[in-house]
mmCIF file of C-alpha atoms and ligand atoms in Angstrom:
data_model
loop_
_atom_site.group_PDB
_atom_site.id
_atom_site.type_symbol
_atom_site.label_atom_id
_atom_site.label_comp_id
_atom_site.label_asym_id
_atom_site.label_seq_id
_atom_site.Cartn_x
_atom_site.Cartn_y
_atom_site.Cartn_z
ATOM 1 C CA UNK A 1 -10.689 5.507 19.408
ATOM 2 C CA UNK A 2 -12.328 7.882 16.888
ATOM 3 C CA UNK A 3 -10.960 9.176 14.072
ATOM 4 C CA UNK A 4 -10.755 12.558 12.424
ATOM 5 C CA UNK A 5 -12.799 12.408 8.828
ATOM 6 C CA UNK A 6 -9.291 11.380 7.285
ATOM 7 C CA UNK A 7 -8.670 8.581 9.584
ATOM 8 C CA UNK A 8 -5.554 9.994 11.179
ATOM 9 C CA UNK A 9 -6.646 10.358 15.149
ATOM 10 C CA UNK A 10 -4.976 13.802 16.138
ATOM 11 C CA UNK A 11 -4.728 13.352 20.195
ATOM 12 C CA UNK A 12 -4.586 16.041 22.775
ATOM 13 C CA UNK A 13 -1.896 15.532 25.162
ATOM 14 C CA UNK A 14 -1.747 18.298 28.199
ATOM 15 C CA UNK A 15 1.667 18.593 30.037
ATOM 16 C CA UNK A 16 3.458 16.648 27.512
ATOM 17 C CA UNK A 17 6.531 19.054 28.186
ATOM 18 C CA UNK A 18 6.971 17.191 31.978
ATOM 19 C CA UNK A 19 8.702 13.744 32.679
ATOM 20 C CA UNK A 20 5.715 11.561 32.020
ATOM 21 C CA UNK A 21 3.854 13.153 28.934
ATOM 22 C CA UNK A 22 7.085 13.920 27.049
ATOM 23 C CA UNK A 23 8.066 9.903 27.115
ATOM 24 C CA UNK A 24 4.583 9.640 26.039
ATOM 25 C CA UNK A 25 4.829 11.889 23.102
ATOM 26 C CA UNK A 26 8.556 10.792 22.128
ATOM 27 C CA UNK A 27 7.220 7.061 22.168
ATOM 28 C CA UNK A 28 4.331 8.026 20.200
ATOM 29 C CA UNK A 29 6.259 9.609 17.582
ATOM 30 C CA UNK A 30 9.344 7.525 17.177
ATOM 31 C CA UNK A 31 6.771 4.252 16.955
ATOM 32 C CA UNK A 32 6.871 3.091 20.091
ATOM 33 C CA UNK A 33 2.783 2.260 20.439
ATOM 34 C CA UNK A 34 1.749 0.544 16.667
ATOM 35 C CA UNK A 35 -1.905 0.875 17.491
ATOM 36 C CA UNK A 36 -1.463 4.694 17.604
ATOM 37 C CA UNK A 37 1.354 4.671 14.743
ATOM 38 C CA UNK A 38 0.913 7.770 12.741
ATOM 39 C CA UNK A 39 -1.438 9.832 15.275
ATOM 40 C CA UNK A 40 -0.872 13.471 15.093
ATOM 41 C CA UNK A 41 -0.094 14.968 18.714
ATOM 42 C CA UNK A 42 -0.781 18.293 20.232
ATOM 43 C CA UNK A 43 0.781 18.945 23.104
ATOM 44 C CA UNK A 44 -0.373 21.545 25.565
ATOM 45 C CA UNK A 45 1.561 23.188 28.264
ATOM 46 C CA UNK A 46 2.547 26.165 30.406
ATOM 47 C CA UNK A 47 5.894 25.756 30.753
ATOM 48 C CA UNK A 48 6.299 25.611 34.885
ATOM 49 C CA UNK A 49 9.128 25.291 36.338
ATOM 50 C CA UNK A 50 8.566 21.651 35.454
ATOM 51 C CA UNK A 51 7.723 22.079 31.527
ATOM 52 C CA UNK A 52 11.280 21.987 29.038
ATOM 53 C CA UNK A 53 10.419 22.671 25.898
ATOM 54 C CA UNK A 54 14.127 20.222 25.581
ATOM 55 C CA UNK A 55 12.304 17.458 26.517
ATOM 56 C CA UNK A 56 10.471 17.447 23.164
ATOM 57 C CA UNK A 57 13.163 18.064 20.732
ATOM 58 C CA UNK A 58 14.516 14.747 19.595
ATOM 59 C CA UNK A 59 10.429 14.447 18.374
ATOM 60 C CA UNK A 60 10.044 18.591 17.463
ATOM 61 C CA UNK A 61 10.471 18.279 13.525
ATOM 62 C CA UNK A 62 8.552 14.571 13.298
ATOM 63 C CA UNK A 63 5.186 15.116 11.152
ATOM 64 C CA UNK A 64 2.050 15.321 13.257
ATOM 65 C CA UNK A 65 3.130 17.012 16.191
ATOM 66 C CA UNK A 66 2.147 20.447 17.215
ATOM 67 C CA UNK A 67 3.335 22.489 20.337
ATOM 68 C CA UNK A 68 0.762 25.228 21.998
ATOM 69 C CA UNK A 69 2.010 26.951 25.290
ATOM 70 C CA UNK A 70 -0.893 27.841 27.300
ATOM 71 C CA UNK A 71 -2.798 26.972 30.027
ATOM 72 C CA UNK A 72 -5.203 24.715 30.575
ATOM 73 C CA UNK A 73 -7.169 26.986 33.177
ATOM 74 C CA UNK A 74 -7.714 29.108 29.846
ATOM 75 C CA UNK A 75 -11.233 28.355 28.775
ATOM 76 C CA UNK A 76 -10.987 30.037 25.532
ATOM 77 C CA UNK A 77 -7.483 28.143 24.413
ATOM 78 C CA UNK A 78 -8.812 24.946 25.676
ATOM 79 C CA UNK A 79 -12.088 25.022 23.690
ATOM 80 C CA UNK A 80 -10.340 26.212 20.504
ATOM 81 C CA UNK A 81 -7.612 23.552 20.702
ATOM 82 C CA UNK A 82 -10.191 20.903 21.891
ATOM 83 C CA UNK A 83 -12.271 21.475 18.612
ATOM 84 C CA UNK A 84 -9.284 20.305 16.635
ATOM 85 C CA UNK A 85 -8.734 16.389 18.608
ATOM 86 C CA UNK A 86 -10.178 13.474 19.043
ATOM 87 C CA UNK A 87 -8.946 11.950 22.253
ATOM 88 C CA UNK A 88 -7.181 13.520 25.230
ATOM 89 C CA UNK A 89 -4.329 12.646 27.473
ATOM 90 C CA UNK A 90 -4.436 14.511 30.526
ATOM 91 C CA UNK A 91 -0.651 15.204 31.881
ATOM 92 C CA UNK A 92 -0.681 18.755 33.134
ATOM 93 C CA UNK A 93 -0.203 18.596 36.946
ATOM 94 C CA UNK A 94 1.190 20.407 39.735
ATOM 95 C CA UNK A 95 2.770 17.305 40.392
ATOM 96 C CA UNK A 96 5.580 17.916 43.932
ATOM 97 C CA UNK A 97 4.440 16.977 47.454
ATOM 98 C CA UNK A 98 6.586 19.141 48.381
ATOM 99 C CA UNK A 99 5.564 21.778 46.995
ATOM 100 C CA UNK A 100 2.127 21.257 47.858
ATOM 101 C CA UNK A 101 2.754 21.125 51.759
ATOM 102 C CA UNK A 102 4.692 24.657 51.140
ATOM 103 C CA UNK A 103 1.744 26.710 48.714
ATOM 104 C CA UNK A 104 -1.513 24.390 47.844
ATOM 105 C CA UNK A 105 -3.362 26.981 45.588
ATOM 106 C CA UNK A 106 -1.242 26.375 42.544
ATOM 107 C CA UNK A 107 -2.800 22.356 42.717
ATOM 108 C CA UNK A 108 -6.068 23.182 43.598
ATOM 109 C CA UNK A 109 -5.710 26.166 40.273
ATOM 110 C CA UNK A 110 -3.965 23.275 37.642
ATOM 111 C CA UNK A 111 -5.217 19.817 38.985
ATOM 112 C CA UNK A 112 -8.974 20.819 39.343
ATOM 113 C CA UNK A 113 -9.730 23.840 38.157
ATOM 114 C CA UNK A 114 -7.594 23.263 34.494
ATOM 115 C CA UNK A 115 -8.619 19.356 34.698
ATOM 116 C CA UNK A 116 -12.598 20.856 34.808
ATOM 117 C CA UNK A 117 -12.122 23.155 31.677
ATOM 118 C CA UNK A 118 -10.296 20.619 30.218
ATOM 119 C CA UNK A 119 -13.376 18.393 30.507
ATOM 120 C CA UNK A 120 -16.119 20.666 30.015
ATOM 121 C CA UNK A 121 -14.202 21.337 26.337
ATOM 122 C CA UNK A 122 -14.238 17.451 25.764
ATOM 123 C CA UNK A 123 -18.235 17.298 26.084
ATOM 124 C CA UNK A 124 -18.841 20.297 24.033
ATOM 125 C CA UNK A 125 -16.969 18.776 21.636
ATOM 126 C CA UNK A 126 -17.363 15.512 21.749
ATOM 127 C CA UNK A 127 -14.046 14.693 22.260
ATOM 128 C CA UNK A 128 -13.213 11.306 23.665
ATOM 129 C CA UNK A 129 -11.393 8.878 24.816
ATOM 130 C CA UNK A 130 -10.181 11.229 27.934
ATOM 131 C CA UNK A 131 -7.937 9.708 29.267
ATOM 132 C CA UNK A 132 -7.165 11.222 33.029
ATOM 133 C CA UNK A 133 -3.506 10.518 34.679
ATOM 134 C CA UNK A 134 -3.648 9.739 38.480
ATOM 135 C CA UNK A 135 -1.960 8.430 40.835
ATOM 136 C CA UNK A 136 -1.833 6.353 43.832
ATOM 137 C CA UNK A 137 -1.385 8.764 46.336
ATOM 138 C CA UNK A 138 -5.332 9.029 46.214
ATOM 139 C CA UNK A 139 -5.793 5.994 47.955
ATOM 140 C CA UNK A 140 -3.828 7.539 50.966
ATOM 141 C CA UNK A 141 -1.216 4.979 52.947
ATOM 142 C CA UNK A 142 -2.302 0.930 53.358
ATOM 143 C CA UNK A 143 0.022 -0.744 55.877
ATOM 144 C CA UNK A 144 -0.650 -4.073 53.818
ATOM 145 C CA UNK A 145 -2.252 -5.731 50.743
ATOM 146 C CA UNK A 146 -2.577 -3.415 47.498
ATOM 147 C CA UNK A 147 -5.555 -1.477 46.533
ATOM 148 C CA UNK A 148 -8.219 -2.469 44.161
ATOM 149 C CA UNK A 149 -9.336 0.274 42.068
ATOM 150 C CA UNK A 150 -12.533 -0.407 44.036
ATOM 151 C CA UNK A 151 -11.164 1.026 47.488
ATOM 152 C CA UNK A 152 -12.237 4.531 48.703
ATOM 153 C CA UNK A 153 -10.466 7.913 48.400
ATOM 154 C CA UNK A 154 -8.399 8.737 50.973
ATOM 155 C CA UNK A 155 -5.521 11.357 50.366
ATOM 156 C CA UNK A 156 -3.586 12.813 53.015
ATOM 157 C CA UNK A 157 -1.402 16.366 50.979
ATOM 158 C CA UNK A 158 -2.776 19.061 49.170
ATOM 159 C CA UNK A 159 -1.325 17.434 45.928
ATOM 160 C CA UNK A 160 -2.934 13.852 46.537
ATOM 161 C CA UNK A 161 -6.145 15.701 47.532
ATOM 162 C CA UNK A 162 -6.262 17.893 44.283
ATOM 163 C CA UNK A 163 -6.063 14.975 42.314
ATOM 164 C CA UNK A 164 -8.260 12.576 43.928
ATOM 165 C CA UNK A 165 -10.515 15.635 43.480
ATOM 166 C CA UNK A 166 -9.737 15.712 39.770
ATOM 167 C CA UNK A 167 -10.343 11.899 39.364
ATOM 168 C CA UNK A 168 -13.907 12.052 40.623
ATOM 169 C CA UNK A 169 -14.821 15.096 38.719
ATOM 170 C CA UNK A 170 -13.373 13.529 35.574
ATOM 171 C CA UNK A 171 -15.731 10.605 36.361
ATOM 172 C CA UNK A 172 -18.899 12.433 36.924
ATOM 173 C CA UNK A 173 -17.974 13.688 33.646
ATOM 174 C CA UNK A 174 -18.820 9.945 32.592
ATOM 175 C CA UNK A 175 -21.518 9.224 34.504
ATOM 176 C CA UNK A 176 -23.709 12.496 33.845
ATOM 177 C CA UNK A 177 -23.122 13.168 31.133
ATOM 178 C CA UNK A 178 -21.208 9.685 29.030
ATOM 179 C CA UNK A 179 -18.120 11.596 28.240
ATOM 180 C CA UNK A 180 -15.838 8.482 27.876
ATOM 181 C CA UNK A 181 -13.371 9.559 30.519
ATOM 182 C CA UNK A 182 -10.994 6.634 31.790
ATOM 183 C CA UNK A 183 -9.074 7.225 34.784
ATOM 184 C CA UNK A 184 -5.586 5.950 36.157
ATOM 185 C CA UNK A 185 -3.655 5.498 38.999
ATOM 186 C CA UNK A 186 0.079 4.615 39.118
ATOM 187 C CA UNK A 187 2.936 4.519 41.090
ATOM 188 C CA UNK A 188 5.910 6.422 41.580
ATOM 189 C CA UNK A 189 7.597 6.654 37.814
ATOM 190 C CA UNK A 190 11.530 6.961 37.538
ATOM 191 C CA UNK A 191 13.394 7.707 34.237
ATOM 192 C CA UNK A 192 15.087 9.558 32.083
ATOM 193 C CA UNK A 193 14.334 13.485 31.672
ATOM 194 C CA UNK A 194 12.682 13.744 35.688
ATOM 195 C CA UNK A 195 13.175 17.245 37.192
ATOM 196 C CA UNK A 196 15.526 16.550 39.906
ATOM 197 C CA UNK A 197 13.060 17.659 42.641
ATOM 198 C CA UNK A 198 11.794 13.854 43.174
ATOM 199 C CA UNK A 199 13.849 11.635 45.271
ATOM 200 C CA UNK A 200 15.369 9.214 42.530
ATOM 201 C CA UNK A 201 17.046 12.485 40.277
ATOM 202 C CA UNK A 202 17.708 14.566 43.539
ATOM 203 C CA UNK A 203 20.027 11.636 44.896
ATOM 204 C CA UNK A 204 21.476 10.766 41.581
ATOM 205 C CA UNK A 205 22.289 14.324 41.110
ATOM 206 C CA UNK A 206 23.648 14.940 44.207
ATOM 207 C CA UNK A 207 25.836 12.262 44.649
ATOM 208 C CA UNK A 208 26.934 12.529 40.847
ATOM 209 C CA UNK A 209 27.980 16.151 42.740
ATOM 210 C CA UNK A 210 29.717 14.897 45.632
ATOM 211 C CA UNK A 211 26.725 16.485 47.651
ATOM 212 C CA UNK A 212 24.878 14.686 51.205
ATOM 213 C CA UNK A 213 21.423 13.148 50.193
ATOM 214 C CA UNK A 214 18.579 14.089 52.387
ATOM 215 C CA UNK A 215 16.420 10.986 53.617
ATOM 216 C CA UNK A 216 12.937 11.305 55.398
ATOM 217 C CA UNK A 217 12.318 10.267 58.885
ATOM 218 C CA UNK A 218 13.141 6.697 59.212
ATOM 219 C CA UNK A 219 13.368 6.125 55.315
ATOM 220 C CA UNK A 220 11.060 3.284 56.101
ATOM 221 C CA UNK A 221 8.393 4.226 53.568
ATOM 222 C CA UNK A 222 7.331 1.968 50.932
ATOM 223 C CA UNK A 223 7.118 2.647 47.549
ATOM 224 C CA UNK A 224 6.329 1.114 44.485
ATOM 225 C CA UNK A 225 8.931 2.042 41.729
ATOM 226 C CA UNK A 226 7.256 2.171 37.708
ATOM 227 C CA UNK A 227 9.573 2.687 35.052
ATOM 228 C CA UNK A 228 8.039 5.503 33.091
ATOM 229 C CA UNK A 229 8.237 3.498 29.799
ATOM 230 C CA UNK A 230 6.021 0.785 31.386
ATOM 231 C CA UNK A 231 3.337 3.483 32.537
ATOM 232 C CA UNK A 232 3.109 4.557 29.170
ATOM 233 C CA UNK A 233 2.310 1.364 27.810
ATOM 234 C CA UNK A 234 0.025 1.157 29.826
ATOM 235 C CA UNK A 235 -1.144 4.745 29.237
ATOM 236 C CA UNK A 236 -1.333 3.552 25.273
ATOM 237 C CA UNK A 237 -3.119 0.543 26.254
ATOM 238 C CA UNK A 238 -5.395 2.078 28.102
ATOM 239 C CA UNK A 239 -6.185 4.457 25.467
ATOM 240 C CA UNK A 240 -6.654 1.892 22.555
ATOM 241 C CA UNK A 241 -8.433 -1.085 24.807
ATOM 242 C CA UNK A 242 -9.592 0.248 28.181
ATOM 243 C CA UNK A 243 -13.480 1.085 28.498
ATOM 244 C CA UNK A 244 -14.981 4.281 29.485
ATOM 245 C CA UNK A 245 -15.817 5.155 33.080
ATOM 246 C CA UNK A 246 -13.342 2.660 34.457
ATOM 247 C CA UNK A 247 -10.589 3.149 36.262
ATOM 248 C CA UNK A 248 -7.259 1.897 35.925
ATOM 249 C CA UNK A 249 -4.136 0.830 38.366
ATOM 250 C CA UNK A 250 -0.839 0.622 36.944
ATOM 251 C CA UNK A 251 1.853 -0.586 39.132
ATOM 252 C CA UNK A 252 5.884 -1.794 38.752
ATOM 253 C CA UNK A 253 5.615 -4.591 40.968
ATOM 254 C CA UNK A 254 9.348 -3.796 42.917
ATOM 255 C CA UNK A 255 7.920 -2.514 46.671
ATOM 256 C CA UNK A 256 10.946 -1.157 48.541
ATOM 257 C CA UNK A 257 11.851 1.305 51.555
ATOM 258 C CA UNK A 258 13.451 4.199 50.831
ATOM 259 C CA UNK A 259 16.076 3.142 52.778
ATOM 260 C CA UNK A 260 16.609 0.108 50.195
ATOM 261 C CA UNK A 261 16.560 2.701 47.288
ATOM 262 C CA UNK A 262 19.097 5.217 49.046
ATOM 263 C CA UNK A 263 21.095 1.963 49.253
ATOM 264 C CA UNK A 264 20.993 1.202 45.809
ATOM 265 C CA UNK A 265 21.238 4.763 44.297
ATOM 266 C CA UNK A 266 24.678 5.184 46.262
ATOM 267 C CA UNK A 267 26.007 1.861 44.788
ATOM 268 C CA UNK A 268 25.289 2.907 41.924
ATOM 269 C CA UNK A 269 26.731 5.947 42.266
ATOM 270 C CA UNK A 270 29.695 4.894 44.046
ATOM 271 C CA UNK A 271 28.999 6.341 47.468
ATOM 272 C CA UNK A 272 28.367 5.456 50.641
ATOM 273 C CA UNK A 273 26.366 5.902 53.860
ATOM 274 C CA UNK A 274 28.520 8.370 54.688
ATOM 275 C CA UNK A 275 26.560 10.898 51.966
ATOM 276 C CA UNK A 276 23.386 10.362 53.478
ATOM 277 C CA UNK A 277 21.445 12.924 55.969
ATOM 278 C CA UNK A 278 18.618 12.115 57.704
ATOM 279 C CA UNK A 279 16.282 14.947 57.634
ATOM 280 C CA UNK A 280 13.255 15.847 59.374
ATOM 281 C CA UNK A 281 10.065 14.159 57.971
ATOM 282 C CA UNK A 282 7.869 15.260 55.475
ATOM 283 C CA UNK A 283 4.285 16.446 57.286
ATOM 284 C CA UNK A 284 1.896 13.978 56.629
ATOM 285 C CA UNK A 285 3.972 11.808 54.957
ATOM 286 C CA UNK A 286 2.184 8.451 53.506
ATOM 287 C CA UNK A 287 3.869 5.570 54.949
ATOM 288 C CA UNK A 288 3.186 2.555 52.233
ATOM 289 C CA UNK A 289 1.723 2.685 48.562
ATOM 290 C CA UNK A 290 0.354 -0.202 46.964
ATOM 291 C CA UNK A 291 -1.875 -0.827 44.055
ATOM 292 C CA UNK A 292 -3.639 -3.844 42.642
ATOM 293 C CA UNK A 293 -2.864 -4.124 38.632
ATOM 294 C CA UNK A 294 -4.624 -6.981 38.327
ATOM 295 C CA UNK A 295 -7.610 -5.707 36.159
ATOM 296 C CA UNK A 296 -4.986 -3.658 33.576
ATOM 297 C CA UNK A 297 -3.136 -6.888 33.085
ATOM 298 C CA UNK A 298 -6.300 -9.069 32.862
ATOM 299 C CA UNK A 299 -8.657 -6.344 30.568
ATOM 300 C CA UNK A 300 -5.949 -5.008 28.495
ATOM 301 C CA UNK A 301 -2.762 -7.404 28.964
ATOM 302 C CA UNK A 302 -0.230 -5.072 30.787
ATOM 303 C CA UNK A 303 2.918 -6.121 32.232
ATOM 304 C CA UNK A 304 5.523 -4.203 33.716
ATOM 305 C CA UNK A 305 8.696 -4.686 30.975
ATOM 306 C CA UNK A 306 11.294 -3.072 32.857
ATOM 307 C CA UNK A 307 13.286 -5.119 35.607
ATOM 308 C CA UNK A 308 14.102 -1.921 38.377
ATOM 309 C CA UNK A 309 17.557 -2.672 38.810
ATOM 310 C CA UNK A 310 18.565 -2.604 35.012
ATOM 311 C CA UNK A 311 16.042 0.754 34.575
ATOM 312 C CA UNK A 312 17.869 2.247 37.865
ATOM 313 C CA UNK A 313 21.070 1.311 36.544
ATOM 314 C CA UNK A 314 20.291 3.382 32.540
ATOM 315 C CA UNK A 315 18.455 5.752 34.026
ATOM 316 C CA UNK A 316 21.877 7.110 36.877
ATOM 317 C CA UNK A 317 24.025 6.636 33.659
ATOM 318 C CA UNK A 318 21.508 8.906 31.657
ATOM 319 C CA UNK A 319 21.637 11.447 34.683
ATOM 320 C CA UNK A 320 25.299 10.947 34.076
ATOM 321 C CA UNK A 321 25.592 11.696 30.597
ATOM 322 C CA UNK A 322 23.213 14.642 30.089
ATOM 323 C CA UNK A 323 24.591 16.824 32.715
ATOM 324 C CA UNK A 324 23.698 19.799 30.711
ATOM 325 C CA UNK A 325 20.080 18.992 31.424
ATOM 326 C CA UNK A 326 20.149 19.175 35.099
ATOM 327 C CA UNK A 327 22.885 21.488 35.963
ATOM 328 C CA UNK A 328 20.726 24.465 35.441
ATOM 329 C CA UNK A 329 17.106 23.252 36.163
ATOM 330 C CA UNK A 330 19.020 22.581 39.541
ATOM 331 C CA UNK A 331 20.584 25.560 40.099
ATOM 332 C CA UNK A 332 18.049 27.993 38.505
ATOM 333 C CA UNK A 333 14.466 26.192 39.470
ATOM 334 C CA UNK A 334 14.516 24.167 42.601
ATOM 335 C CA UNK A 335 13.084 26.203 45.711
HETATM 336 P P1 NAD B 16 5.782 17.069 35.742
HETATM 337 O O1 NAD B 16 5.684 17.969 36.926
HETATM 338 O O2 NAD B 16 7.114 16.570 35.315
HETATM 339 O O3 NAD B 16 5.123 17.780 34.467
HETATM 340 C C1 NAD B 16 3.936 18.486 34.541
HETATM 341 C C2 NAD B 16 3.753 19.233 33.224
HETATM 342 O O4 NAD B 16 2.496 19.924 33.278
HETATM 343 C C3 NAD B 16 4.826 20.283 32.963
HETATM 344 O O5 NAD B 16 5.264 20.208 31.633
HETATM 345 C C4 NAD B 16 4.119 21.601 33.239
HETATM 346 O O6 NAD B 16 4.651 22.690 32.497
HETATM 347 C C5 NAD B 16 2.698 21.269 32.836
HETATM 348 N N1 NAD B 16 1.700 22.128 33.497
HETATM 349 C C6 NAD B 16 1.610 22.409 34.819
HETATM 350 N N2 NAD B 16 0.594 23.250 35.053
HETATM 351 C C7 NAD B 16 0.010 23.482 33.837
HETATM 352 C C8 NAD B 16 -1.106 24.256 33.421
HETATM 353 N N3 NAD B 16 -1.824 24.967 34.305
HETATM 354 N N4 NAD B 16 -1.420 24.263 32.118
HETATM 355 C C9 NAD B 16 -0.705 23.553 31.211
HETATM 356 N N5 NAD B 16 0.373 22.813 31.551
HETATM 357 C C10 NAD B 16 0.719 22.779 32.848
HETATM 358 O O7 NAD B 16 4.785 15.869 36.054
HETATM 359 P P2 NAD B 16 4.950 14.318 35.717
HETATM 360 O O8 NAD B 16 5.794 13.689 36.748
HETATM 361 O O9 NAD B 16 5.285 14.161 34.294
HETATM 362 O O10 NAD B 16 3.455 13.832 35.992
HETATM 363 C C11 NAD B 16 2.480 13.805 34.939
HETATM 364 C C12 NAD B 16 1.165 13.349 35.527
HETATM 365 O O11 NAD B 16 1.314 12.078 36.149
HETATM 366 C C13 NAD B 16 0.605 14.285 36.593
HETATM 367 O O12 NAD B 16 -0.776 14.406 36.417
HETATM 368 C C14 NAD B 16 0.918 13.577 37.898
HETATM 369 O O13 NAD B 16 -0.023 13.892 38.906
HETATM 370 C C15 NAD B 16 0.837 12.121 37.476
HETATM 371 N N6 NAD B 16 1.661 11.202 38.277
HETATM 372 C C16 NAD B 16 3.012 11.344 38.324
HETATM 373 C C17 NAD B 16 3.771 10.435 39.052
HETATM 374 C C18 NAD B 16 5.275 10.509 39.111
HETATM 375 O O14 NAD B 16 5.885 9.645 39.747
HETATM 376 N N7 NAD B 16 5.923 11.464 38.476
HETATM 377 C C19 NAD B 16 3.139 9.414 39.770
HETATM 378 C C20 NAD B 16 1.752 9.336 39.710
HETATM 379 C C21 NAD B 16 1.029 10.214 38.941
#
């Protein structure tokens, strides 16, 4: 990565207020990547629903790190903060399925629209590595076998389509113009500190409550579950080793239903089937996810740390110990 003219690379990190990009930055800071020990952080974000400021406090007063609140859409922030870094981390998302099958123009707005500006301020600049956060979803549903990074676009929601959109504008970015943009593409995350919207911290939450947990159609769908401490390695990794232009899968390795999840999350929580209600399914809702890791682990040795049951098991008693950072987001934020 380049450095500023003192050496010290100051990275741009956009939505590191959300789930993934605040474990990113509280890693970072508390020396949790030594290749990128003593980088100075920016973090950019709105503040959706989804953005709390919280997230960043046990890393607020560390040296280095520097909040803006804006957005990304902003052309005139962007370039002005962009002028300052010398790599980028692109968080910022509309990041809910759900959400995306209610209202789509939000994604469209944030995942291409911001994820352009963001890149047009990185080539003025010269401002690279840019590194672009995917996900799976782009690849669309694969009844067997995983995907290569190789395999076409597919995307079936609004959200999956706004990104897959964002990936391949990010790599033109590369390929016209040799912006050194790497792309990835992982799997569902679960941890600490995620808005209880998405499936694992909605059940936990609920049956920490003594509330019914709503399961999709069947609750056949697979999913591949990624601790969000291992997708930031890889992030980091990615970041100090990967190569520009490419793109990158990162996957957990533990494939379940949902079914086998519920199961799990009500052990865990001491419950039982008795809490669960099938509801309708979601529209268009991806049946398997599935991707290859193989080139990560061979190009830039990533491997998944984090053994699900263990990270499951911290991650219910975290959602059990920091009530006071759910209680409200649940009762104040969720549609
Ligand atoms: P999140 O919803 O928890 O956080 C998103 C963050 O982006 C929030 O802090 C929000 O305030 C900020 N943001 C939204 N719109 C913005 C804008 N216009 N300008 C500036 N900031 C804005 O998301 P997450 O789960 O942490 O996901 C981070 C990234 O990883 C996203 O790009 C998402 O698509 C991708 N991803 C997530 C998962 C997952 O399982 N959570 C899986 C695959 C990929």
């Amino acid at each position: 990565m380049p450095a500023s003219t003192d050496t010290t690379p100051r990275i741009l990190l956009t939505g590191g207020a959300g789930f993934i990009g605040s474990h990113f930055v509280r890693t970072l800071l508390t020396g949790g990547f030594p290749p990128l020990a003593g980088a100075h952080v920016t973090v950019l974000d709105k503040l959706t629903y989804a953005g709390n400021p919280a997230n960043l406090d046990p890393v607020r007063d560390r040296t280095g790190f520097a909040f803006v609140e804006g957005d990304i859409t902003d052309a005139a922030l962007v370039d002005s903060v962009m002028a300052e870094h010398d790599a980028v981390v692109h968080f910022a998302a509309e990041s809910h399925v759900d959400r995306s099958i209610e209202g789509s123009a939000d994604f469209v707005i944030t995942n291409v629209v911001g994820t352009h500006t963001l890149l047009d301020a990185a080539l003025r600049h010269g401002v690279g590595p840019f590194v672009h956060v995917s996900t799976d979803e782009v690849y669309g549903s694969i009844p067997e076998g995983s995907w290569p990074e190789t395999d076409p676009l597919a995307p079936n929601s609004p959200y999956s389509a706004s990104k897959a959109s964002s990936d391949l504008i990010a790599l033109s970015y590369h390929r016209t113009h040799g912006l050194d943009v790497r792309v990835t593409r992982c799997s569902n995350n679960y941890g600490p500190y995620q808005f209880p919207e998405k499936v694992i911290p909605l059940f936990i939450t609920n049956l920490l409550d003594g509330q019914k947990v709503p399961l999709y159609g069947d609750g056949l769908n697979v999913r591949d579950w990624l601790h969000v401490d291992d997708h930031c390695q890889g992030l980091a990794l990615v970041l100090e080793k990967g190569r520009a232009g490419e793109i990158y899968n990162i996957g957990g390795g533990t494939e379940i239903t949902n079914r086998e999840l519920t199961e799990r999350l009500l052990k865990a929580c001491g419950a039982s089937w008795d809490s669960v209600e099938y509801v309708e399914d979601r529209k268009g809702h991806d049946r398997r996810y599935s991707v290859d890791w193989t080139k990560l682990r061979d190009e830039v040795g990533y491997s998944p740390r984090h053994d699900f049951d263990t990270g499951l098991a911290e991650t219910v008693a975290w959602y059990r110990d920091n009530r006071t950072w759910w209680e409200g987001l649940k009762q104040e934020r969720t549609p």
